[in-house]
CSV table of C-alpha atoms in Angstrom, one decimal:
chain,number,residue,atom,x,y,z
D,52,MET,CA,-0.1,0.1,-0.1
D,53,ARG,CA,2.8,2.6,0.9
D,54,ILE,CA,4.3,2.1,-2.7
D,55,VAL,CA,1.0,2.8,-4.3
D,56,GLU,CA,0.5,5.7,-1.9
D,57,ARG,CA,4.2,6.9,-3.1
D,58,MET,CA,3.1,6.6,-6.6
D,59,GLY,CA,0.2,9.0,-6.3
D,60,SER,CA,2.1,11.5,-4.3
D,61,GLU,CA,4.6,11.4,-7.2
D,62,ALA,CA,2.5,12.0,-9.7
D,63,ILE,CA,0.5,14.8,-8.1
D,64,GLY,CA,3.8,16.4,-7.8
D,65,TRP,CA,5.2,16.0,-11.4
D,66,PHE,CA,1.4,16.9,-12.5
D,67,SER,CA,1.6,20.3,-10.4
D,68,SER,CA,5.1,21.3,-11.3
D,69,PHE,CA,3.9,20.5,-15.2
D,70,VAL,CA,1.3,23.1,-15.2
D,71,LEU,CA,3.4,25.3,-12.9
D,72,VAL,CA,6.6,25.2,-15.3
D,73,LEU,CA,4.1,25.1,-18.6
D,74,THR,CA,1.9,28.6,-16.6
D,75,ILE,CA,5.5,30.7,-16.5
D,76,GLY,CA,6.8,29.5,-19.5
D,77,ASN,CA,3.7,30.6,-21.5
D,78,GLN,CA,4.2,33.9,-19.7
D,79,VAL,CA,7.7,34.6,-20.4
D,80,TYR,CA,7.0,33.2,-24.1
D,81,LYS,CA,4.0,36.0,-24.4
D,82,GLN,CA,6.5,38.6,-23.0
D,83,TRP,CA,8.9,37.8,-25.7
D,84,LYS,CA,6.6,37.7,-28.4
D,85,SER,CA,5.0,40.9,-27.6
D,86,GLY,CA,8.2,42.6,-28.0
D,87,THR,CA,7.5,44.5,-24.7
D,88,SER,CA,8.4,44.2,-21.1
D,89,LYS,CA,6.2,46.9,-19.8
D,90,GLY,CA,5.0,46.8,-16.5
D,91,VAL,CA,7.3,43.8,-15.6
D,92,SER,CA,10.0,44.4,-13.0
D,93,LYS,CA,13.0,43.3,-13.2
D,94,TRP,CA,13.4,42.5,-9.9
D,95,LEU,CA,10.6,40.2,-10.2
D,96,PHE,CA,12.9,37.8,-12.2
D,97,VAL,CA,15.9,38.8,-9.6
D,98,GLY,CA,13.7,37.7,-6.9
D,99,GLN,CA,12.9,34.4,-8.8
D,100,ILE,CA,16.2,33.5,-9.9
D,101,THR,CA,17.4,33.8,-6.1
D,102,ALA,CA,14.5,31.7,-4.4
D,103,SER,CA,14.8,29.2,-7.4
D,104,THR,CA,18.3,28.8,-7.0
D,105,GLY,CA,18.2,28.0,-3.4
D,106,PHE,CA,15.4,25.8,-3.5
D,107,THR,CA,17.2,23.6,-6.6
D,108,PHE,CA,20.0,23.3,-3.7
D,109,TYR,CA,17.5,22.7,-0.8
D,110,SER,CA,15.5,20.1,-3.1
D,111,LEU,CA,19.0,18.2,-4.0
D,112,LEU,CA,19.8,18.2,-0.6
D,113,VAL,CA,16.6,16.1,0.6
D,114,ARG,CA,16.7,14.3,-2.5
D,115,ASN,CA,13.5,15.4,-4.0
D,116,TRP,CA,13.4,15.0,-7.9
D,117,VAL,CA,10.2,16.9,-8.4
D,118,PHE,CA,11.2,19.8,-6.5
D,119,VAL,CA,14.9,19.4,-8.2
D,120,VAL,CA,13.2,19.2,-11.9
D,121,THR,CA,10.7,22.2,-11.0
D,122,ASN,CA,13.4,24.8,-9.1
D,123,ALA,CA,15.6,24.2,-11.9
D,124,LEU,CA,13.4,24.9,-14.7
D,125,MET,CA,12.0,27.7,-12.7
D,126,LEU,CA,15.5,29.0,-12.6
D,127,VAL,CA,15.3,28.8,-16.7
D,128,SER,CA,12.3,30.4,-17.0
D,129,ALA,CA,14.0,33.5,-14.4
D,130,LEU,CA,17.0,34.0,-16.3
D,131,VAL,CA,15.2,33.8,-19.7
D,132,GLY,CA,12.8,36.1,-18.1
D,133,ILE,CA,15.4,38.7,-17.5
D,134,VAL,CA,17.3,38.2,-20.5
D,135,ILE,CA,14.0,39.3,-22.5
D,136,VAL,CA,13.2,41.9,-20.0
D,137,MET,CA,17.1,43.8,-20.4
D,138,LYS,CA,16.8,43.1,-24.2
D,139,HIS,CA,13.3,45.0,-24.5
D,140,ARG,CA,14.6,47.5,-22.4
D,141,ARG,CA,17.6,48.3,-24.2
D,142,ALA,CA,15.7,48.6,-27.5
D,143,GLU,CA,13.3,51.0,-25.8
D,144,ARG,CA,15.6,53.3,-24.9
D,145,GLN,CA,17.4,53.1,-28.2
D,146,CYS,CA,13.7,54.0,-30.0
D,147,GLU,CA,13.6,56.9,-27.1
D,148,GLY,CA,17.1,58.0,-28.3
D,149,ARG,CA,16.2,57.8,-31.9
D,150,SER,CA,12.9,60.1,-31.3
D,151,GLU,CA,14.7,62.8,-29.4
D,152,ALA,CA,16.7,63.7,-32.3
D,153,PRO,CA,16.1,67.4,-33.8
D,154,THR,CA,13.8,67.9,-36.3
D,155,GLY,CA,15.0,67.8,-39.8
D,156,ALA,CA,18.4,66.3,-38.2
D,157,SER,CA,19.4,63.0,-40.7
D,158,PRO,CA,19.7,59.9,-38.4
D,159,ALA,CA,23.4,59.6,-38.8
D,160,ARG,CA,23.7,62.7,-37.0
D,161,ALA,CA,21.1,62.0,-34.1
């Protein structure tokens, strides 16, 4: 009976992990696809990177593979997310710099 209970709890853990990673992954994908990160704080990803790193190490220490995989994937999604935010912010700054060019000035001089 104990093996059946463990298999059931493992299935719940893996399913929950799948849903969480899919949800966060979808959000990061939408952020990338939209071409903007307006309203998205880079500190969200800094916090997620910090927490996911700690939780991944903790999960390794207690040998909980559901959480090792989940937290490692959450760490990857946070790293991708912060790269997207930084890329979008850089593109926004470049666009703002171009729009501040004096009227009639050529883009080469702006």
